[in-house]
Amino acid sequence: MRTLVYSLQTAFKSLWHEKWINFLTILSIGTSLLILSAFVGVTLNADSVLKRWAKSFGLVVYLDNTLNRKAEDRLKDFFQQDPDVLEVKYISKDRAIRELHEILGTNASILEELEGNPLPSSFELRLRRELLKPEIVKRKAGEIKQINGVEDVQYGEKWLSSLNTLSKAMKIIAAFLGCAIFTAVIFISYNTIKIFFFARRHEIETLKLLGATRSFIRLPFLIEGLFIGIFGGIISCLALFGVQSLIVYKGADILPSIRAIIVSLPVQAYILVPLAGAFMSLIGSFIAVGKIKY
Amino acid sequence: MIQFSGVSKYYDKEIIFKNISFTIEKGDLVYVTGPSGVGKTTLLKLIYCAELPDEGHINVAGWDLKKLRQGTIPYLRRNIGVVFQDFRLLPNKTVFDNIALTLKIQDMHPKEIKENVDEVLKNIRLKHKSYLFPLQLSGGEQQRVVIARAIVSRPSVLLADEPTGNLDSDTSAAIMKLFKDINAKGATVLIATHNETLFQGSGRRTIHLRDSQIEKETIG
Ligand SMILES: Nc1ncnc2c1ncn2[C@@H]1O[C@H](COP(=O)(O)OP(=O)(O)OP(=O)(O)O)[C@@H](O)[C@H]1O
Ligand SMILES: [Mg+2]
């Protein structure tokens, strides 16, 4: 317990005494963590956009033009009972032509050339979100197409697959970036603690001769590393909060609804980032003092 | 308390000790002397485990130093107070903190530390300079601080390497009296010196080193 007090005192003295090296170290760690958490923030926002899009993603099932109303209702029941389908929306051929009228507006007169209504009735199916993978959707569309009375199935195939690639790519980049920054932070604090250790090697030699244990000698360095990591994390949190506020503040001029759209990092992140910094920095310090021998 | 049996020590190819044996009983006060470079400091280093013998066995306070685990060395050293020939004071700590360090390492309560440090400071007559830094002291004053640091934890063994090297004869006499008092309280004391006036006429056992051997033992 008293050793802990002593170690804390020694660590804080060293933090203050070597404030410039420490400041630069904290800044480097802070920057690294900022890059990481900013990327996580971007990924979160991209993911929320993807989710938004995915919500409106649907399969359009065009029905055979010869199908009567009863057969169409049977098909509707069939789709509604399918566990993969979240929602079924029926668009009658009458409604389809009306919508087309609206879209064409003043050009609608060209429709009058047509005999009767050439548009088929259709269902818009919304699938469960977990199924929104290109292969699964493709298979599902193929199955539906086989059903009697279904003329054709259409969906945004290209759009879905690029959406998927994008989300996969972001996850891979996040993993890589995470590893790289993990290593970088460890190395940064390893280096700094190593320098401190080297600068105090004569003092450490004397401490050993006076009967100091390994932990007595190491603890101050580990505590110092720990605090360097925490401070780095705090700095990156402050910077992140600043950047985010700026985006919301400035962005509100361009896109007034930005406040509702942007996903900010969860509150836990502001605890998690300093903890992560502390953890990484502690590992670096451990490696740095690992070579203290008798 | 301290036992050397058949100890040899080499630095690279240079022979420092060749097969030396001697025993120092608990509560003894013994001098080690010999010309400069003969190995007096090395002998003390072997005792506090800063050097290991190449041959033979050393036993200190019941510990066989050859079998000592790395993690146990600190606990051996807490029983041994050392007055280093090169002082080894920490320049960035005050006189008080330098002396207190020994006790902090042993996890003593701050209040007790203050009492103990104040007491030795009085003994070495440096109480008024306790808040100065080592470099603000004279050579002799620094030497007294080193002595204070070595005795403050009341070790059972006290090793003093040239403890009066920087002291005038009056201060020397005072320091020697300090060692004798500590010895009288039961500590085993080993003093390495080439200052013959210390041991001549002291009536104490003196080990003379020469050419890697114990040349002779005398009673001063
Ligand atoms: N770490 C070392 N590596 C190599 N040689 C060493 C080392 N330490 C001491 N020596 C050599 O060992 C010999 C004995 O040194 P030591 O310091 O024990 O002598 P000493 O009797 O204490 O001398 P003095 O009276 O001058 O203090 C010297 O010749 C020295 O050069
Ligand atoms: Mg010497």
Coordinates of C-alpha atoms and ligand atoms in Angstrom, one line a residue:
Chain A
M1 CA 0.0 0.0 0.0
R2 CA 2.7 2.4 1.0
T3 CA 4.7 1.2 -2.0
L4 CA 1.8 2.2 -4.1
V5 CA 1.8 5.7 -2.7
Y6 CA 5.5 5.9 -3.2
S7 CA 5.1 4.7 -6.8
L8 CA 2.3 7.1 -7.5
Q9 CA 4.4 10.0 -6.2
T10 CA 7.4 8.9 -8.2
A11 CA 5.3 8.5 -11.3
F12 CA 3.7 11.9 -11.0
K13 CA 7.0 13.5 -10.3
S14 CA 8.4 12.0 -13.4
L15 CA 5.3 12.9 -15.4
W16 CA 5.9 16.5 -14.4
H17 CA 9.7 16.5 -14.5
E18 CA 9.7 15.1 -18.1
K19 CA 6.6 17.0 -19.1
W20 CA 7.7 17.7 -22.7
I21 CA 8.5 14.1 -23.6
N22 CA 5.4 13.1 -21.8
F23 CA 3.3 15.8 -23.5
L24 CA 4.6 14.6 -26.9
T25 CA 3.9 11.0 -26.1
I26 CA 0.4 11.8 -24.9
L27 CA -0.2 13.8 -28.0
S28 CA 1.0 10.9 -30.2
I29 CA -1.1 8.4 -28.4
G30 CA -4.0 10.9 -28.5
T31 CA -3.7 11.3 -32.2
S32 CA -3.5 7.6 -32.9
L33 CA -6.6 7.0 -30.8
L34 CA -8.4 9.9 -32.5
I35 CA -7.8 8.4 -35.9
L36 CA -9.2 5.1 -34.7
S37 CA -12.2 6.5 -33.0
A38 CA -12.9 8.9 -35.8
F39 CA -12.9 5.9 -38.2
V40 CA -15.2 4.0 -35.9
G41 CA -17.5 7.1 -35.9
V42 CA -17.5 7.2 -39.7
T43 CA -18.2 3.5 -39.9
L44 CA -21.1 3.9 -37.4
N45 CA -22.6 6.7 -39.5
A46 CA -22.1 4.8 -42.7
D47 CA -23.7 1.8 -41.1
S48 CA -26.7 3.8 -40.1
V49 CA -27.0 5.1 -43.6
L50 CA -26.8 1.5 -44.9
K51 CA -29.5 0.5 -42.4
R52 CA -31.7 3.3 -43.6
W53 CA -31.3 2.2 -47.2
A54 CA -31.8 -1.4 -46.3
K55 CA -35.1 -0.5 -44.7
S56 CA -36.5 0.7 -48.0
F57 CA -35.1 -2.3 -50.0
G58 CA -37.7 -4.4 -51.5
L59 CA -38.3 -7.2 -54.0
V60 CA -40.9 -6.3 -56.6
V61 CA -42.9 -9.3 -57.7
Y62 CA -44.7 -8.8 -61.0
L63 CA -47.8 -11.0 -61.4
D64 CA -49.1 -12.7 -64.5
N65 CA -51.5 -10.3 -66.2
T66 CA -54.1 -13.0 -66.6
L67 CA -54.4 -13.7 -62.8
N68 CA -57.8 -13.0 -61.3
R69 CA -58.3 -11.1 -58.0
K70 CA -58.8 -14.4 -56.0
A71 CA -55.5 -15.9 -57.2
E72 CA -53.7 -12.7 -56.4
D73 CA -55.1 -12.8 -52.8
R74 CA -54.0 -16.4 -52.4
L75 CA -50.5 -15.3 -53.5
K76 CA -50.6 -12.5 -51.0
D77 CA -51.5 -14.9 -48.2
F78 CA -48.7 -17.1 -49.3
F79 CA -46.1 -14.3 -49.1
Q80 CA -47.5 -13.1 -45.8
Q81 CA -46.9 -16.6 -44.3
D82 CA -43.4 -16.7 -45.5
P83 CA -41.2 -16.1 -42.3
D84 CA -38.5 -14.4 -44.4
V85 CA -40.9 -11.7 -45.5
L86 CA -41.5 -8.8 -43.2
E87 CA -44.1 -6.9 -45.1
V88 CA -46.2 -7.4 -48.2
K89 CA -47.5 -4.4 -50.2
Y90 CA -50.0 -5.0 -53.0
I91 CA -50.0 -2.6 -55.9
S92 CA -52.9 -3.2 -58.2
K93 CA -52.6 -2.6 -61.9
D94 CA -55.0 0.3 -61.6
R95 CA -52.8 1.9 -59.0
A96 CA -49.7 1.2 -61.1
I97 CA -51.1 3.1 -64.1
R98 CA -52.3 5.9 -61.9
E99 CA -48.8 6.3 -60.5
L100 CA -47.4 6.2 -63.9
H101 CA -49.8 9.0 -64.9
E102 CA -48.5 11.1 -62.0
I103 CA -44.9 10.5 -62.9
L104 CA -45.4 11.4 -66.5
G105 CA -47.5 14.5 -65.7
T106 CA -48.1 16.5 -68.8
N107 CA -46.7 13.7 -71.0
A108 CA -49.3 11.3 -69.8
S109 CA -51.2 11.7 -73.0
I110 CA -48.9 9.0 -74.6
L111 CA -50.7 6.5 -72.3
E112 CA -53.9 7.2 -74.1
E113 CA -52.5 5.6 -77.2
L114 CA -52.5 2.3 -75.3
E115 CA -55.3 -0.3 -75.4
G116 CA -56.5 -1.1 -71.8
N117 CA -53.9 -1.3 -69.1
P118 CA -50.7 -3.1 -70.0
L119 CA -49.2 -2.8 -66.5
P120 CA -49.2 -5.9 -64.3
S121 CA -50.2 -6.0 -60.6
S122 CA -47.4 -6.4 -58.3
F123 CA -46.3 -7.1 -54.7
E124 CA -43.5 -5.3 -53.0
L125 CA -41.9 -7.6 -50.5
R126 CA -39.7 -6.4 -47.7
L127 CA -37.3 -9.1 -46.4
R128 CA -35.8 -9.5 -43.0
R129 CA -32.6 -7.4 -42.6
E130 CA -30.4 -10.4 -41.9
L131 CA -31.3 -11.8 -45.4
L132 CA -30.1 -8.7 -47.2
K133 CA -27.0 -10.4 -48.7
P134 CA -26.6 -10.6 -52.5
E135 CA -26.6 -14.4 -52.7
I136 CA -29.5 -15.0 -50.4
V137 CA -31.7 -12.3 -52.1
K138 CA -30.8 -13.8 -55.5
R139 CA -31.8 -17.3 -54.4
K140 CA -35.0 -16.0 -52.8
A141 CA -35.9 -14.1 -56.0
G142 CA -35.2 -17.3 -58.0
E143 CA -37.6 -19.3 -55.8
I144 CA -40.3 -16.7 -56.0
K145 CA -40.0 -16.6 -59.8
Q146 CA -40.8 -20.3 -59.9
I147 CA -44.1 -19.8 -58.3
N148 CA -47.1 -20.1 -60.5
G149 CA -48.6 -16.8 -61.5
V150 CA -45.4 -14.8 -61.0
E151 CA -44.2 -13.2 -64.1
D152 CA -41.0 -11.6 -63.0
V153 CA -39.0 -10.5 -59.9
Q154 CA -36.9 -7.4 -59.8
Y155 CA -34.6 -5.9 -57.2
G156 CA -31.6 -3.6 -57.1
E157 CA -29.0 -6.3 -57.6
K158 CA -26.0 -4.1 -58.3
W159 CA -27.0 -1.7 -55.6
L160 CA -27.3 -4.4 -53.0
S161 CA -24.0 -6.0 -53.8
S162 CA -22.1 -2.8 -53.8
L163 CA -23.7 -1.9 -50.5
N164 CA -22.5 -5.2 -49.1
T165 CA -19.0 -4.8 -50.4
L166 CA -18.8 -1.3 -48.9
S167 CA -19.8 -2.6 -45.5
K168 CA -17.4 -5.5 -45.6
A169 CA -14.5 -3.2 -46.7
M170 CA -15.2 -0.8 -43.9
K171 CA -15.1 -3.7 -41.4
I172 CA -11.8 -4.9 -42.8
I173 CA -10.3 -1.5 -42.8
A174 CA -11.4 -1.0 -39.2
A175 CA -9.8 -4.2 -38.2
F176 CA -6.5 -3.3 -39.9
L177 CA -6.5 0.2 -38.6
G178 CA -7.3 -1.2 -35.1
C179 CA -4.3 -3.5 -35.2
A180 CA -2.0 -0.9 -36.6
I181 CA -2.9 1.7 -34.0
F182 CA -2.8 -0.9 -31.2
T183 CA 0.8 -1.7 -32.2
A184 CA 1.6 2.0 -32.7
V185 CA 0.4 3.0 -29.2
I186 CA 2.3 0.1 -27.6
F187 CA 5.4 1.1 -29.4
I188 CA 5.1 4.8 -28.5
S189 CA 4.8 4.2 -24.8
Y190 CA 7.4 1.5 -24.9
N191 CA 9.8 4.0 -26.4
T192 CA 9.1 6.7 -23.8
I193 CA 9.2 4.5 -20.8
K194 CA 12.4 2.9 -22.1
I195 CA 14.0 6.4 -22.3
F196 CA 12.9 7.2 -18.7
F197 CA 14.2 3.9 -17.6
F198 CA 17.5 4.4 -19.3
A199 CA 17.8 8.0 -17.9
R200 CA 17.3 6.6 -14.3
R201 CA 19.4 3.5 -14.6
H202 CA 22.0 4.7 -12.0
E203 CA 19.3 5.5 -9.6
I204 CA 17.7 2.1 -10.2
E205 CA 21.1 0.4 -9.6
T206 CA 21.3 2.1 -6.3
L207 CA 17.8 1.2 -5.4
K208 CA 18.6 -2.4 -6.1
L209 CA 21.7 -2.3 -3.9
L210 CA 19.6 -0.8 -1.1
G211 CA 17.2 -3.8 -1.3
A212 CA 14.4 -2.7 -3.6
T213 CA 12.4 -5.5 -5.1
R214 CA 11.6 -5.7 -8.8
S215 CA 8.0 -4.5 -8.3
F216 CA 9.2 -1.5 -6.2
I217 CA 11.4 -0.4 -9.1
R218 CA 8.9 -1.2 -11.9
L219 CA 5.7 0.1 -10.5
P220 CA 6.4 3.8 -11.0
F221 CA 7.2 3.2 -14.6
L222 CA 4.0 1.2 -15.1
I223 CA 1.9 3.8 -13.4
E224 CA 3.5 6.5 -15.5
G225 CA 2.7 4.4 -18.7
L226 CA -0.8 3.9 -17.5
F227 CA -1.4 7.6 -17.0
I228 CA 0.2 8.5 -20.3
G229 CA -2.3 6.2 -22.0
I230 CA -5.3 7.6 -20.0
F231 CA -4.3 11.2 -20.8
G232 CA -3.8 10.2 -24.5
G233 CA -7.3 8.7 -24.5
I234 CA -8.8 11.8 -22.9
I235 CA -7.1 14.1 -25.4
S236 CA -8.4 12.0 -28.3
C237 CA -11.9 12.1 -26.7
L238 CA -11.9 15.9 -26.4
A239 CA -10.7 16.2 -30.0
L240 CA -13.3 13.8 -31.2
F241 CA -16.0 15.6 -29.4
G242 CA -14.8 18.9 -30.8
V243 CA -14.7 17.6 -34.4
Q244 CA -18.1 16.0 -34.1
S245 CA -19.6 19.2 -32.6
L246 CA -18.0 21.2 -35.4
I247 CA -19.5 18.9 -38.1
V248 CA -23.0 19.1 -36.6
Y249 CA -22.7 22.9 -36.1
K250 CA -21.3 23.7 -39.6
G251 CA -23.3 20.9 -41.3
A252 CA -26.5 22.3 -39.9
D253 CA -26.2 25.2 -42.4
I254 CA -26.0 22.9 -45.3
L255 CA -28.2 20.1 -44.2
P256 CA -30.6 21.2 -41.4
S257 CA -31.7 17.7 -40.6
I258 CA -28.0 16.6 -39.9
R259 CA -28.7 16.6 -36.2
A260 CA -31.2 13.8 -36.6
I261 CA -29.1 11.9 -39.2
I262 CA -25.6 11.9 -37.6
V263 CA -24.9 9.1 -35.2
S264 CA -22.5 10.3 -32.5
L265 CA -20.3 7.8 -30.7
P266 CA -22.1 6.3 -27.7
V267 CA -21.3 7.8 -24.3
Q268 CA -19.5 4.7 -23.3
A269 CA -16.9 5.4 -26.0
Y270 CA -15.7 8.4 -23.9
I271 CA -14.8 5.9 -21.1
L272 CA -13.7 3.1 -23.4
V273 CA -11.2 5.1 -25.4
P274 CA -9.1 6.3 -22.4
L275 CA -9.3 2.7 -21.0
A276 CA -8.1 1.3 -24.3
G277 CA -5.3 3.9 -24.3
A278 CA -4.3 2.9 -20.8
F279 CA -4.4 -0.8 -21.7
M280 CA -2.2 -0.4 -24.8
S281 CA 0.2 2.0 -23.0
L282 CA 0.5 -0.4 -20.1
I283 CA 1.5 -3.2 -22.4
G284 CA 4.2 -1.0 -23.9
S285 CA 5.4 -0.1 -20.5
F286 CA 5.5 -3.7 -19.4
I287 CA 7.6 -4.6 -22.3
A288 CA 9.9 -1.6 -21.6
V289 CA 10.5 -2.6 -17.9
G290 CA 10.7 -6.3 -18.7
K291 CA 14.4 -6.0 -19.1
I292 CA 15.0 -4.7 -15.5
K293 CA 17.2 -7.4 -14.1
Y294 CA 19.3 -8.1 -11.1
Chain B
M1 CA 27.8 -14.4 10.1
I2 CA 30.0 -14.1 7.0
Q3 CA 31.8 -17.2 5.8
F4 CA 34.0 -17.5 2.7
S5 CA 35.2 -21.0 1.8
G6 CA 37.6 -21.6 -1.1
V7 CA 36.4 -18.4 -2.9
S8 CA 38.0 -17.4 -6.2
K9 CA 37.1 -14.4 -8.2
Y10 CA 38.2 -13.3 -11.6
Y11 CA 37.4 -10.3 -13.7
D12 CA 37.9 -11.4 -17.3
K13 CA 41.3 -13.1 -17.0
E14 CA 42.5 -11.0 -14.0
I15 CA 42.7 -13.0 -10.8
I16 CA 41.3 -11.0 -7.8
F17 CA 41.0 -13.8 -5.2
K18 CA 42.5 -17.2 -5.4
N19 CA 41.0 -19.8 -3.0
I20 CA 40.5 -17.6 0.1
S21 CA 38.6 -18.7 3.2
F22 CA 37.7 -16.8 6.4
T23 CA 34.9 -16.5 8.9
I24 CA 33.5 -13.5 10.7
E25 CA 31.4 -14.3 13.7
K26 CA 28.2 -12.6 14.6
G27 CA 28.8 -9.4 16.5
D28 CA 32.5 -9.0 15.4
L29 CA 34.1 -5.8 14.2
V30 CA 36.7 -6.7 11.6
Y31 CA 39.0 -4.6 9.3
V32 CA 40.1 -5.6 5.8
T33 CA 43.1 -3.8 4.5
G34 CA 45.6 -4.0 1.7
P35 CA 47.0 -1.9 -1.1
S36 CA 44.8 -0.1 -3.6
G37 CA 43.4 -2.4 -6.3
V38 CA 43.9 -5.6 -4.2
G39 CA 40.2 -6.3 -4.1
K40 CA 38.7 -4.8 -0.9
T41 CA 35.7 -3.4 -2.7
T42 CA 35.3 -6.6 -4.6
L43 CA 35.3 -8.6 -1.4
L44 CA 32.4 -6.5 0.0
K45 CA 30.5 -6.8 -3.3
L46 CA 30.7 -10.5 -3.0
I47 CA 29.0 -10.2 0.4
Y48 CA 26.1 -8.1 -0.8
C49 CA 25.7 -10.1 -3.9
A50 CA 26.7 -7.5 -6.4
E51 CA 29.3 -9.9 -7.7
L52 CA 29.2 -13.7 -7.7
P53 CA 32.2 -15.9 -6.9
D54 CA 33.7 -18.0 -9.7
E55 CA 34.6 -20.8 -7.3
G56 CA 33.8 -21.6 -3.7
H57 CA 30.9 -20.7 -1.4
I58 CA 29.9 -17.6 0.5
N59 CA 27.4 -17.7 3.4
V60 CA 26.0 -14.5 4.8
A61 CA 23.5 -14.5 7.7
G62 CA 22.6 -18.0 6.9
W63 CA 22.0 -17.5 3.2
D64 CA 24.1 -19.6 0.8
L65 CA 24.7 -16.9 -1.9
K66 CA 25.2 -19.4 -4.7
K67 CA 21.7 -20.8 -4.1
L68 CA 20.0 -17.5 -3.7
R69 CA 17.1 -16.8 -6.1
Q70 CA 17.0 -13.5 -7.9
G71 CA 13.9 -12.5 -6.0
T72 CA 15.5 -13.1 -2.6
I73 CA 18.5 -10.9 -3.2
P74 CA 16.6 -7.7 -2.1
Y75 CA 15.7 -9.3 1.3
L76 CA 19.4 -10.3 1.8
R77 CA 20.4 -6.7 1.1
R78 CA 18.0 -5.3 3.6
N79 CA 20.0 -7.0 6.3
I80 CA 23.2 -5.5 5.0
G81 CA 24.0 -1.8 5.3
V82 CA 26.7 -0.6 2.9
V83 CA 28.8 2.5 3.0
F84 CA 29.8 2.6 -0.7
Q85 CA 33.2 3.9 -1.6
D86 CA 31.7 5.8 -4.5
F87 CA 28.8 7.1 -2.2
R88 CA 25.9 6.4 -4.6
L89 CA 23.8 9.2 -3.4
L90 CA 20.9 10.2 -5.6
P91 CA 21.6 13.8 -6.7
N92 CA 17.9 14.7 -7.2
K93 CA 16.9 13.8 -3.7
T94 CA 17.6 15.7 -0.5
V95 CA 19.8 14.4 2.3
F96 CA 16.7 13.5 4.2
D97 CA 15.1 11.6 1.3
N98 CA 18.4 9.8 0.4
I99 CA 18.5 8.4 3.9
A100 CA 14.8 7.7 4.0
L101 CA 15.0 5.8 0.8
T102 CA 16.4 2.7 2.6
L103 CA 13.4 2.7 4.9
K104 CA 10.8 3.4 2.2
I105 CA 12.1 0.4 0.3
Q106 CA 11.4 -1.6 3.4
D107 CA 7.9 -0.3 3.5
M108 CA 8.2 1.5 6.8
H109 CA 5.5 3.9 8.0
P110 CA 6.3 7.6 7.1
K111 CA 6.1 8.7 10.7
E112 CA 8.6 6.0 11.8
I113 CA 10.8 6.9 8.8
K114 CA 10.9 10.5 10.0
E115 CA 11.8 9.5 13.6
N116 CA 14.6 7.2 12.4
V117 CA 16.1 9.5 9.9
D118 CA 16.1 12.5 12.3
E119 CA 17.9 10.3 14.8
V120 CA 20.7 9.3 12.5
L121 CA 20.9 12.9 11.2
K122 CA 21.6 14.0 14.7
N123 CA 24.2 11.2 15.1
I124 CA 26.2 12.4 12.1
R125 CA 25.5 16.1 13.0
L126 CA 23.9 17.0 9.8
K127 CA 20.3 17.7 11.0
H128 CA 20.6 21.4 9.9
K129 CA 21.4 20.3 6.3
S130 CA 18.7 17.7 5.8
Y131 CA 17.0 19.6 3.1
L132 CA 20.1 20.2 1.0
F133 CA 21.0 18.1 -2.0
P134 CA 24.1 16.0 -2.1
L135 CA 26.0 18.3 -4.4
Q136 CA 25.5 21.1 -2.0
L137 CA 27.5 19.3 0.6
S138 CA 31.2 18.9 1.1
G139 CA 32.9 15.5 0.4
G140 CA 33.1 14.7 4.1
E141 CA 29.4 15.7 4.7
Q142 CA 28.4 13.5 1.8
Q143 CA 30.4 10.6 3.3
R144 CA 28.5 11.0 6.5
V145 CA 25.2 10.9 4.7
V146 CA 26.2 7.6 3.1
I147 CA 27.0 6.3 6.5
A148 CA 23.7 7.5 7.8
R149 CA 21.8 5.7 5.0
A150 CA 23.7 2.5 5.7
I151 CA 22.9 2.4 9.4
V152 CA 19.4 3.9 9.5
S153 CA 17.7 0.6 9.0
R154 CA 19.8 -1.0 11.8
P155 CA 21.1 -3.8 9.6
S156 CA 22.6 -6.9 11.2
V157 CA 25.6 -6.6 8.9
L158 CA 27.4 -3.3 8.2
L159 CA 29.9 -3.1 5.4
A160 CA 31.9 0.1 5.2
D161 CA 34.2 0.7 2.2
E162 CA 36.8 3.4 3.1
P163 CA 34.3 5.2 5.4
T164 CA 36.8 7.8 6.6
G165 CA 38.4 8.5 3.2
N166 CA 37.2 12.1 3.2
L167 CA 37.1 12.9 6.9
D168 CA 39.4 14.8 9.2
S169 CA 40.7 12.9 12.2
D170 CA 38.2 14.3 14.6
T171 CA 35.2 13.4 12.4
S172 CA 36.8 10.1 11.7
A173 CA 37.0 9.4 15.4
A174 CA 33.4 10.3 15.8
I175 CA 32.3 8.0 12.9
M176 CA 34.4 5.1 14.3
K177 CA 32.7 5.6 17.6
L178 CA 29.4 5.4 15.8
F179 CA 30.4 2.0 14.2
K180 CA 31.6 0.7 17.6
D181 CA 28.2 1.7 19.1
I182 CA 26.4 -0.1 16.4
N183 CA 28.7 -3.1 16.8
A184 CA 28.0 -3.0 20.5
K185 CA 24.3 -3.3 19.8
G186 CA 25.0 -6.6 18.1
A187 CA 25.7 -5.7 14.4
T188 CA 28.5 -7.4 12.6
V189 CA 30.8 -4.7 11.1
L190 CA 33.3 -5.1 8.4
I191 CA 35.4 -2.1 7.5
A192 CA 37.6 -2.0 4.4
T193 CA 40.4 0.7 4.6
H194 CA 44.0 1.4 3.9
N195 CA 44.1 4.0 6.6
E196 CA 46.3 2.2 9.1
T197 CA 45.5 4.5 12.0
L198 CA 42.0 3.1 12.0
F199 CA 42.9 -0.4 13.0
Q200 CA 46.4 0.1 14.6
G201 CA 45.9 0.0 18.3
S202 CA 42.2 -0.8 18.0
G203 CA 42.6 -4.2 19.4
R204 CA 40.4 -5.6 16.6
R205 CA 41.0 -8.4 14.1
T206 CA 42.4 -7.2 10.8
I207 CA 42.5 -9.2 7.5
H208 CA 45.4 -8.2 5.3
L209 CA 45.0 -8.9 1.6
R210 CA 47.9 -9.1 -0.9
D211 CA 48.3 -10.8 -4.3
S212 CA 44.9 -12.5 -4.4
Q213 CA 45.5 -14.0 -1.0
I214 CA 45.0 -13.4 2.6
E215 CA 48.5 -12.4 3.5
K216 CA 48.0 -12.4 7.3
E217 CA 45.6 -11.7 10.1
T218 CA 46.6 -9.4 12.9
I219 CA 45.0 -8.0 16.0
G220 CA 45.6 -4.3 15.7
Ligands
LIG1 N1 33.7 -4.6 -12.8 C1 35.0 -4.8 -13.0 N2 35.5 -5.3 -14.2 C2 36.8 -5.6 -14.3 N3 37.7 -5.4 -13.4 C3 37.3 -4.9 -12.2 C4 36.0 -4.6 -12.0 N4 35.8 -4.1 -10.7 C5 37.1 -4.1 -10.2 N5 38.0 -4.5 -11.1 C6 39.4 -4.7 -10.9 O1 39.6 -5.5 -9.7 C7 40.7 -5.0 -9.0 C8 40.3 -4.8 -7.5 O2 39.3 -3.7 -7.5 P1 38.8 -3.2 -6.1 O3 37.9 -2.1 -6.4 O4 38.2 -4.3 -5.4 O5 40.0 -2.7 -5.3 P2 40.2 -2.0 -3.9 O6 41.0 -2.9 -3.1 O7 38.8 -1.7 -3.4 O8 41.0 -0.7 -4.3 P3 40.9 0.7 -3.6 O9 41.6 0.6 -2.3 O10 41.6 1.6 -4.6 O11 39.5 1.0 -3.4 C9 41.2 -3.7 -9.6 O12 42.3 -4.0 -10.4 C10 40.1 -3.4 -10.6 O13 40.6 -2.8 -11.8
MG2 MG 37.8 0.0 -3.1

